[in-house]
PDB file of C-alpha atoms in Angstrom:
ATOM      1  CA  UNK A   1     120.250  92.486  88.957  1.00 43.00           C
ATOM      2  CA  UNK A   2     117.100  94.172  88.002  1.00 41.00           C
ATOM      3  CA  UNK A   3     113.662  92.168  87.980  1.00 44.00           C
ATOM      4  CA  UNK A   4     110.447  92.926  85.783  1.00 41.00           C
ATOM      5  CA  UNK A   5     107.532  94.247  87.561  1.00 37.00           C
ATOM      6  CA  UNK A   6     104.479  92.474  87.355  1.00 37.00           C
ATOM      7  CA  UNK A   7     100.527  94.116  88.222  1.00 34.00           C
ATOM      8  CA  UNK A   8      99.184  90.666  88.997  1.00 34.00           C
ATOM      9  CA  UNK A   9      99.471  89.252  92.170  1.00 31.00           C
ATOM     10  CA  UNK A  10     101.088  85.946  92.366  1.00 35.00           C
ATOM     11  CA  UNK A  11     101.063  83.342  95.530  1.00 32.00           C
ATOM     12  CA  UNK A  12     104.345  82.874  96.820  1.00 34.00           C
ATOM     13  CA  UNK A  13     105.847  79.725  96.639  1.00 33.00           C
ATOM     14  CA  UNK A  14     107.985  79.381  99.279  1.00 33.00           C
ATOM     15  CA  UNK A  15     107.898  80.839 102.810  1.00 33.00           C
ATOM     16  CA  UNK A  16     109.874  83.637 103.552  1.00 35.00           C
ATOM     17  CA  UNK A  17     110.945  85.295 106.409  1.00 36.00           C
ATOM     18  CA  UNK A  18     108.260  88.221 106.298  1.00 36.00           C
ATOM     19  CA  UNK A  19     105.308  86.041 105.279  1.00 35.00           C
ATOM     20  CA  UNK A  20     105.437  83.406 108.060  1.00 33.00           C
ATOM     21  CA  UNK A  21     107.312  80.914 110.151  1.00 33.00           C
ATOM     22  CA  UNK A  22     109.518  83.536 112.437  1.00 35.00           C
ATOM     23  CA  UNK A  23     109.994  83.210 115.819  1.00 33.00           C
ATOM     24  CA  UNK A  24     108.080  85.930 117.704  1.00 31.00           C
ATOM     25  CA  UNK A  25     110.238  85.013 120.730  1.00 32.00           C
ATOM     26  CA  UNK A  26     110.946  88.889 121.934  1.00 32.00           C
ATOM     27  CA  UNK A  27     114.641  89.758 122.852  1.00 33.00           C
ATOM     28  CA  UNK A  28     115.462  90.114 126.468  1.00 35.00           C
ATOM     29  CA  UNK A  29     118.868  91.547 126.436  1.00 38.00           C
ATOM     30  CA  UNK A  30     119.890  94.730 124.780  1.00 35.00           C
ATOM     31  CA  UNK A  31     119.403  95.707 121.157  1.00 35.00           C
ATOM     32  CA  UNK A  32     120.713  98.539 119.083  1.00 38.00           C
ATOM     33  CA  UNK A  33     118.921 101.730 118.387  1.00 35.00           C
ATOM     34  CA  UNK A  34     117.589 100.964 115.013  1.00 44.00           C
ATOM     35  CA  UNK A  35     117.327  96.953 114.577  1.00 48.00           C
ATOM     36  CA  UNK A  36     116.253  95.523 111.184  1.00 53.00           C
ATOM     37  CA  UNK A  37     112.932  94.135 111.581  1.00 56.00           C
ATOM     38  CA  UNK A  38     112.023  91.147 108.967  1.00 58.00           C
ATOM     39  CA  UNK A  39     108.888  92.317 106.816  1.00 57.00           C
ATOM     40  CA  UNK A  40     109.159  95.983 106.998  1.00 63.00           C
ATOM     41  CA  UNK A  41     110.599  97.954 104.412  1.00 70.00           C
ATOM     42  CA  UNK A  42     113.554 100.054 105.818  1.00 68.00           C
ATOM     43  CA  UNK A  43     113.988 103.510 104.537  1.00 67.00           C
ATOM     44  CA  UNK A  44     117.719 102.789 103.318  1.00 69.00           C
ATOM     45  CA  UNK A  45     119.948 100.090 102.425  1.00 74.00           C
ATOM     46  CA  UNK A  46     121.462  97.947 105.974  1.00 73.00           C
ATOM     47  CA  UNK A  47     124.470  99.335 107.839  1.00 74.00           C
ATOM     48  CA  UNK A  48     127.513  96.763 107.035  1.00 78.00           C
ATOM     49  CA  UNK A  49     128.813  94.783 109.893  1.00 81.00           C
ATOM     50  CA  UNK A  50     132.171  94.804 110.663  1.00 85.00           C
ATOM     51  CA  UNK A  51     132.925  91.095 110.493  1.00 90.00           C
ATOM     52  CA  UNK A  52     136.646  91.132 109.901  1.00 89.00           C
ATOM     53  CA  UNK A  53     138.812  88.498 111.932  1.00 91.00           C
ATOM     54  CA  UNK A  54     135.513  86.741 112.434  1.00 95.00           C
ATOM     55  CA  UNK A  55     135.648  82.586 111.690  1.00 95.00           C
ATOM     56  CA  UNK A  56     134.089  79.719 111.373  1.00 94.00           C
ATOM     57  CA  UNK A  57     133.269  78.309 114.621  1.00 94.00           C
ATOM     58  CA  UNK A  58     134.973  74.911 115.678  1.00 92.00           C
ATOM     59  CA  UNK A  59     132.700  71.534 115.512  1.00 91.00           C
ATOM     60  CA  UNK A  60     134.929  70.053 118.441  1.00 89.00           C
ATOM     61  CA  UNK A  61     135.682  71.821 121.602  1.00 88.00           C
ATOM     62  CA  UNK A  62     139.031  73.244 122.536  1.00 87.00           C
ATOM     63  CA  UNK A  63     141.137  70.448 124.139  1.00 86.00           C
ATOM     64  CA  UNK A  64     141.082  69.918 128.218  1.00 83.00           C
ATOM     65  CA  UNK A  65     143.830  70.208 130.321  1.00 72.00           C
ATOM     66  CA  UNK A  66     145.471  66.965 131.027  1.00 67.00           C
ATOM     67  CA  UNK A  67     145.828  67.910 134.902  1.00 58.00           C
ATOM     68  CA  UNK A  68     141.937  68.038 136.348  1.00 51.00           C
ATOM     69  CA  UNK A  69     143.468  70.002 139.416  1.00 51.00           C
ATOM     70  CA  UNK A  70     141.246  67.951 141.379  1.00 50.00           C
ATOM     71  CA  UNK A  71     141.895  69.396 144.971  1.00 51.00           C
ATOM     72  CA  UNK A  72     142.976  67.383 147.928  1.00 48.00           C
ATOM     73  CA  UNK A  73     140.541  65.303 149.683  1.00 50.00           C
ATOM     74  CA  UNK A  74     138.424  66.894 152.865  1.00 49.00           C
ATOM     75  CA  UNK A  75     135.211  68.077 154.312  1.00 51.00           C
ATOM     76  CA  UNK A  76     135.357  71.472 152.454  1.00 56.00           C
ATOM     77  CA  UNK A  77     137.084  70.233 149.429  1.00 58.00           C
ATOM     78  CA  UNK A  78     135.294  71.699 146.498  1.00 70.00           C
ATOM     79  CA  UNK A  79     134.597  69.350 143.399  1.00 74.00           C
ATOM     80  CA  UNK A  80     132.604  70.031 140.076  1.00 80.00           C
ATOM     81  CA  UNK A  81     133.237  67.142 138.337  1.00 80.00           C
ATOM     82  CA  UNK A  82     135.630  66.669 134.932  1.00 85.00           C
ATOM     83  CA  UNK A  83     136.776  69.665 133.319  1.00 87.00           C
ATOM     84  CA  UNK A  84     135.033  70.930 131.223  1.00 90.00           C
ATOM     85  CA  UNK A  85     134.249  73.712 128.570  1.00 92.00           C
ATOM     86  CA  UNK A  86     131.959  76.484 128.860  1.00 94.00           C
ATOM     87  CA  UNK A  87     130.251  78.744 126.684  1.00 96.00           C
ATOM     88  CA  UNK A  88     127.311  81.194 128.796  1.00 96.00           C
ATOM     89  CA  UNK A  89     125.426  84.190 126.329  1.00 96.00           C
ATOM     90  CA  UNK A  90     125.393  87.392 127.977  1.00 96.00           C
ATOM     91  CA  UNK A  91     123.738  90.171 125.411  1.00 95.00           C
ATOM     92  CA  UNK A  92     121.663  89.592 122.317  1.00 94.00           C
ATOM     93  CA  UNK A  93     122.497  92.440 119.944  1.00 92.00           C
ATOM     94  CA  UNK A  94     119.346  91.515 117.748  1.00 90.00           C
ATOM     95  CA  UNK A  95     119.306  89.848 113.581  1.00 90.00           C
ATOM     96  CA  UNK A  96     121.214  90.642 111.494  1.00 91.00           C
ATOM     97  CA  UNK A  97     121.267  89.844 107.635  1.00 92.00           C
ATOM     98  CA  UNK A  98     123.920  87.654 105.625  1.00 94.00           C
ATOM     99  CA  UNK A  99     123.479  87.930 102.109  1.00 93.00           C
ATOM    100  CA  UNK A 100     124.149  85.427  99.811  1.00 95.00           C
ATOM    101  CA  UNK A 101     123.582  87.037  95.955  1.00 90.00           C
ATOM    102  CA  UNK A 102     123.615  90.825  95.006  1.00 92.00           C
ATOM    103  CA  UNK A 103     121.000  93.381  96.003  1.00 93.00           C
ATOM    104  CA  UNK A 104     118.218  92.912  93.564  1.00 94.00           C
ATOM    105  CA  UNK A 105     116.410  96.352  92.900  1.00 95.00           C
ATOM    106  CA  UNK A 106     113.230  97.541  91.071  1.00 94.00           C
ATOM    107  CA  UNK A 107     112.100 101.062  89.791  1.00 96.00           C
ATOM    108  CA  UNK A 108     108.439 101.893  89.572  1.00 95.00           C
ATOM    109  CA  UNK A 109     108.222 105.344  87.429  1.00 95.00           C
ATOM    110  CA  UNK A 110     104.876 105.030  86.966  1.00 95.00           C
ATOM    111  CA  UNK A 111     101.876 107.139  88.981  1.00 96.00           C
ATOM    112  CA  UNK A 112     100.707 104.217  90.572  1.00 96.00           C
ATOM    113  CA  UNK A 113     101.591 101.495  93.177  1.00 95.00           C
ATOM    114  CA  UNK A 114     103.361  98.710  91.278  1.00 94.00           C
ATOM    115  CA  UNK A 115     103.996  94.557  92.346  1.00 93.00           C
ATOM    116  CA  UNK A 116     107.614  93.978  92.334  1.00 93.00           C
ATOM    117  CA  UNK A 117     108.921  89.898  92.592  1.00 93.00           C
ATOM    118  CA  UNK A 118     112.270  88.868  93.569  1.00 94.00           C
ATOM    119  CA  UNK A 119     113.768  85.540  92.960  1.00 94.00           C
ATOM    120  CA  UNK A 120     116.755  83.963  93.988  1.00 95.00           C
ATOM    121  CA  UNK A 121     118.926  82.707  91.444  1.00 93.00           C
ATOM    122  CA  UNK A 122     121.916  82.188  93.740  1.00 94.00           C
ATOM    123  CA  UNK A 123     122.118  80.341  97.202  1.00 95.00           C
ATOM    124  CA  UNK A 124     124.578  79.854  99.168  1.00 96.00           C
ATOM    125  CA  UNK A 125     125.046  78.222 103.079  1.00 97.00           C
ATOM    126  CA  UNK A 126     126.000  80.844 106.182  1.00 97.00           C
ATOM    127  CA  UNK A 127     127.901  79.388 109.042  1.00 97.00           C
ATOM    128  CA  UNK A 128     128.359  80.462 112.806  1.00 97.00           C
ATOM    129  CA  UNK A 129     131.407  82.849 112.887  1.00 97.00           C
ATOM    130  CA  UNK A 130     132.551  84.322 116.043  1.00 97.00           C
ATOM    131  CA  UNK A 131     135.833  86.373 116.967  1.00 96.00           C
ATOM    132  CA  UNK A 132     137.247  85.898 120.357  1.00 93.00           C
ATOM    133  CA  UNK A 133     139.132  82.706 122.056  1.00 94.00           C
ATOM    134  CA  UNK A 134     135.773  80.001 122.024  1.00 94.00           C
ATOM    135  CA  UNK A 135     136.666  77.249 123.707  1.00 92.00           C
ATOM    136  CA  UNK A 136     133.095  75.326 123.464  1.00 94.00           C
ATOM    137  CA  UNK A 137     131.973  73.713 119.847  1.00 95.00           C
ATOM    138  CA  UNK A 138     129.689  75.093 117.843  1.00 96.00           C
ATOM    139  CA  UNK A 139     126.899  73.043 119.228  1.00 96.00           C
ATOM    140  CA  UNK A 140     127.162  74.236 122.461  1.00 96.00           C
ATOM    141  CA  UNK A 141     127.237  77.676 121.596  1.00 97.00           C
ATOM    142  CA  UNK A 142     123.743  76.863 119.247  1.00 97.00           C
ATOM    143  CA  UNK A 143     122.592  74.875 122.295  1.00 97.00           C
ATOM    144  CA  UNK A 144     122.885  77.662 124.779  1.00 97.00           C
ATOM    145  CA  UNK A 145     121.472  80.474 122.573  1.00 97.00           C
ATOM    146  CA  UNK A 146     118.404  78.630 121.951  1.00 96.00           C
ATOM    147  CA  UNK A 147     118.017  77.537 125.767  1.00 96.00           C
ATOM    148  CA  UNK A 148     118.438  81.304 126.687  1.00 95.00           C
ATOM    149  CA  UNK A 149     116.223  82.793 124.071  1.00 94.00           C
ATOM    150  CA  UNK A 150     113.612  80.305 123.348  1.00 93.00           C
ATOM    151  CA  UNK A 151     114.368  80.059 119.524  1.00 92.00           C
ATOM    152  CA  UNK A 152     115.293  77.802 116.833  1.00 95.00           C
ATOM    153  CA  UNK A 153     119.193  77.992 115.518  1.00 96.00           C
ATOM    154  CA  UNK A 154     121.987  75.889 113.698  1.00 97.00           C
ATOM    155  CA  UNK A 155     125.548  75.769 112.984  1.00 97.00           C
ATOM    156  CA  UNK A 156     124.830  76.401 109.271  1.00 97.00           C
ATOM    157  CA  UNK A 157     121.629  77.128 106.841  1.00 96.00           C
ATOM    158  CA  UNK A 158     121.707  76.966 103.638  1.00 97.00           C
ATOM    159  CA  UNK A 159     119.705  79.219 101.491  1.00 96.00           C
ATOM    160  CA  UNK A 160     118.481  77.404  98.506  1.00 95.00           C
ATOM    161  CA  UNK A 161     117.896  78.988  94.793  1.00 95.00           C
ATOM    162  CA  UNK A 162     114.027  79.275  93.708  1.00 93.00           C
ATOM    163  CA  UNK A 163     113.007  81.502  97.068  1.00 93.00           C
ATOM    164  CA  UNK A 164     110.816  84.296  95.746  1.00 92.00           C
ATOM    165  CA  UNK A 165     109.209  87.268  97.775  1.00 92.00           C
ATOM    166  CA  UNK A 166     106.307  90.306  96.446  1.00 92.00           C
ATOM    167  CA  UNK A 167     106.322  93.563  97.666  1.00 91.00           C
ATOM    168  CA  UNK A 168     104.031  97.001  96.558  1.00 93.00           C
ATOM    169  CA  UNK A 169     106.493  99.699  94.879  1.00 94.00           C
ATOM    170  CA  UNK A 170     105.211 102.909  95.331  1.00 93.00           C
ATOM    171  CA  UNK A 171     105.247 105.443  92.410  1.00 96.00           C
ATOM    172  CA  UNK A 172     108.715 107.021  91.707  1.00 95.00           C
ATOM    173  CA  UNK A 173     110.259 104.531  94.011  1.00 94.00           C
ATOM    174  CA  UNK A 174     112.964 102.352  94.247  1.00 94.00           C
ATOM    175  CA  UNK A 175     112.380  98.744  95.927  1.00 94.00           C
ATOM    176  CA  UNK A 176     115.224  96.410  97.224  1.00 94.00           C
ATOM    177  CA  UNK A 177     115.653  92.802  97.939  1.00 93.00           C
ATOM    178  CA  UNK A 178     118.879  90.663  99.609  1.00 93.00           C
ATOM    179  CA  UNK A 179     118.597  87.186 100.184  1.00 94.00           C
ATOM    180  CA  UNK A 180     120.255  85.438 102.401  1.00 95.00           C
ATOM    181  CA  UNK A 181     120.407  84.061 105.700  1.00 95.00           C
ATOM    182  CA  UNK A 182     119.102  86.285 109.255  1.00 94.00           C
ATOM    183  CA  UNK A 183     121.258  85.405 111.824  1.00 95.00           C
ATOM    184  CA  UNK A 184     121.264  86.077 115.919  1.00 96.00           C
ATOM    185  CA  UNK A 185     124.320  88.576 117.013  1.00 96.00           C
ATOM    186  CA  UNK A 186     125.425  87.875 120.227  1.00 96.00           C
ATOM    187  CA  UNK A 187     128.155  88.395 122.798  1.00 96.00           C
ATOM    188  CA  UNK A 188     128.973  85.856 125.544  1.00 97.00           C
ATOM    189  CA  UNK A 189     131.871  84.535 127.307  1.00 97.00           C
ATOM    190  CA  UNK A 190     133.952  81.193 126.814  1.00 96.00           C
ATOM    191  CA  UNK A 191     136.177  79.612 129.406  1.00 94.00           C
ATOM    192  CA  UNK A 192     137.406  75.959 130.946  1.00 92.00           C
ATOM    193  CA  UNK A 193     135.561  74.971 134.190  1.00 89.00           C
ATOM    194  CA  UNK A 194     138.208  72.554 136.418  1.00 88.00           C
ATOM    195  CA  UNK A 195     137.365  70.052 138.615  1.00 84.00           C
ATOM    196  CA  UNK A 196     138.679  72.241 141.343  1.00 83.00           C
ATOM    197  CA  UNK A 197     135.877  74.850 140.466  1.00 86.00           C
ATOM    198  CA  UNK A 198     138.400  77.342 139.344  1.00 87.00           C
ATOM    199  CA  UNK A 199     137.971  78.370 136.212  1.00 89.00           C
ATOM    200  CA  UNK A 200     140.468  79.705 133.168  1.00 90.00           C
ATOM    201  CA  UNK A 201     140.912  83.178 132.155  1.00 92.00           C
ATOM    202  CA  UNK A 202     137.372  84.429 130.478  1.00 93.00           C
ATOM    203  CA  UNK A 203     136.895  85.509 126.868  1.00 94.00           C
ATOM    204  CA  UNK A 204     134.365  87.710 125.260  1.00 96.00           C
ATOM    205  CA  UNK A 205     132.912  85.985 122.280  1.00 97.00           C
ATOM    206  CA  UNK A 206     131.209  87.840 119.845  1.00 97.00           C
ATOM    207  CA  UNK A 207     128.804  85.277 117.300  1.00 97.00           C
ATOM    208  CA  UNK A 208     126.873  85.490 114.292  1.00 97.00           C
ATOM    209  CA  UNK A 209     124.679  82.104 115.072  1.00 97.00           C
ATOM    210  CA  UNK A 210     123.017  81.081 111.558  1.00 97.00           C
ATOM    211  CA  UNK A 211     119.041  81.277 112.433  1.00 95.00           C
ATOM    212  CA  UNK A 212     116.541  81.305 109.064  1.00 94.00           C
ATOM    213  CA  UNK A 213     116.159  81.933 105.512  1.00 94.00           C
ATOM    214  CA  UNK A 214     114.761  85.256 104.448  1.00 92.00           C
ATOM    215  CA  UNK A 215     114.623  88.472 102.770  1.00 93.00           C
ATOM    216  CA  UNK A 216     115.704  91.950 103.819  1.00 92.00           C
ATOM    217  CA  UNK A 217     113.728  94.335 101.976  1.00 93.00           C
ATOM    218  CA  UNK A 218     114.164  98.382 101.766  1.00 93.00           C
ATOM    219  CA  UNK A 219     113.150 101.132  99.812  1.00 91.00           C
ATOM    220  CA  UNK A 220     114.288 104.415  98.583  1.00 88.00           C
TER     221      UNK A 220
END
């Protein structure tokens, strides 16, 4: 879809990801080489993730064992309560951007710096997908990411039609604009805790953990 450019400057009416209202909680854990960073034009369209076999995460948590494996009673019997499920982040892997509407894209071929405007005319909501065997709920997962991380997630955002963004074209450039939804990519592992302090067989989870609305903006 291709926009009109427009000279004046407009105010935005709703916030977007660049303009305000980010978290500037920095990442602790390892990111990749070149991470997408909100608000500054990248020099070429994002890299696609690879998101195939990746689902919806459950609302309800896997089901417990019936047998607690409780041990037998003693002075050095070990005991950590009712079985439950566990879900523990172990590498953030930095944002990443879900679109929800095609690539909008402006061409200035004029000899001066031109005001392009985006606007969403299509929303759409973006869920917490993971791939691996999750054993926790989606809540926990949300629950533990923003514990570890400091920062503000959610099972699912919707991005709503109406969100607009501005950005300076240069001359004989191209400007784009995908709305959607920036999400946290993480890894971490799931598994059942018994009351016997053993726990099940470990699985790497890797999650796409719904975080804001925004823009990701490039140029070319």
């Amino acid at each position: 879809m291709r926009t009109n450019i427009r000279n004046t400057l407009a105010a935005t009416t709703v916030a977007v990801a660049f303009l305000g209202g980010t978290s500037t909680t920095a990442f602790a854990e390892t990111v990749p080489p070149t991470p997408i960073e909100e608000g500054v034009l990248q020099p070429g369209p994002p890299v696609e993730e690879d998101e195939s076999g990746f689902v919806e995460a459950p609302l309800e948590e896997a089901e417990l064992p019936p047998f607690s494996g409780k041990p037998s009673d003693g002075p050095n019997a070990e005991y950590c309560g009712p079985p439950k499920n566990i879900y523990k982040p172990t590498a953030n892997k930095g944002k990443s951007h879900k679109a929800v509407s095609v690539t909008q894209a402006n061409y200035n071929g004029t000899s001066r710096t031109a005001r392009s405007w985006f606007k969403a005319g299509v929303g759409g909501t973006v869920k917490l997908t993971y791939s691996g065997e999750l054993k926790a709920s989606a809540g926990v997962v949300v629950a533990e990411l923003e514990a570890k991380y400091g920062v503000d997630l959610s099972v699912e955002v919707t991005a709503k039609v109406g969100n607009e963004v501005q950005i300076d074209t240069p001359p004989r450039k191209t400007t784009y604009g995908s709305y959607g939804v920036w999400r946290m990519h993480n890894t971490g592992t799931s598994y059942t805790m018994y009351s016997n302090c053993k726990t099940s067989a470990k699985s790497t989870v890797t999650s796409y953990t719904p975080w804001h609305v925004g823009w990701n903006l490039w140029e070319k």
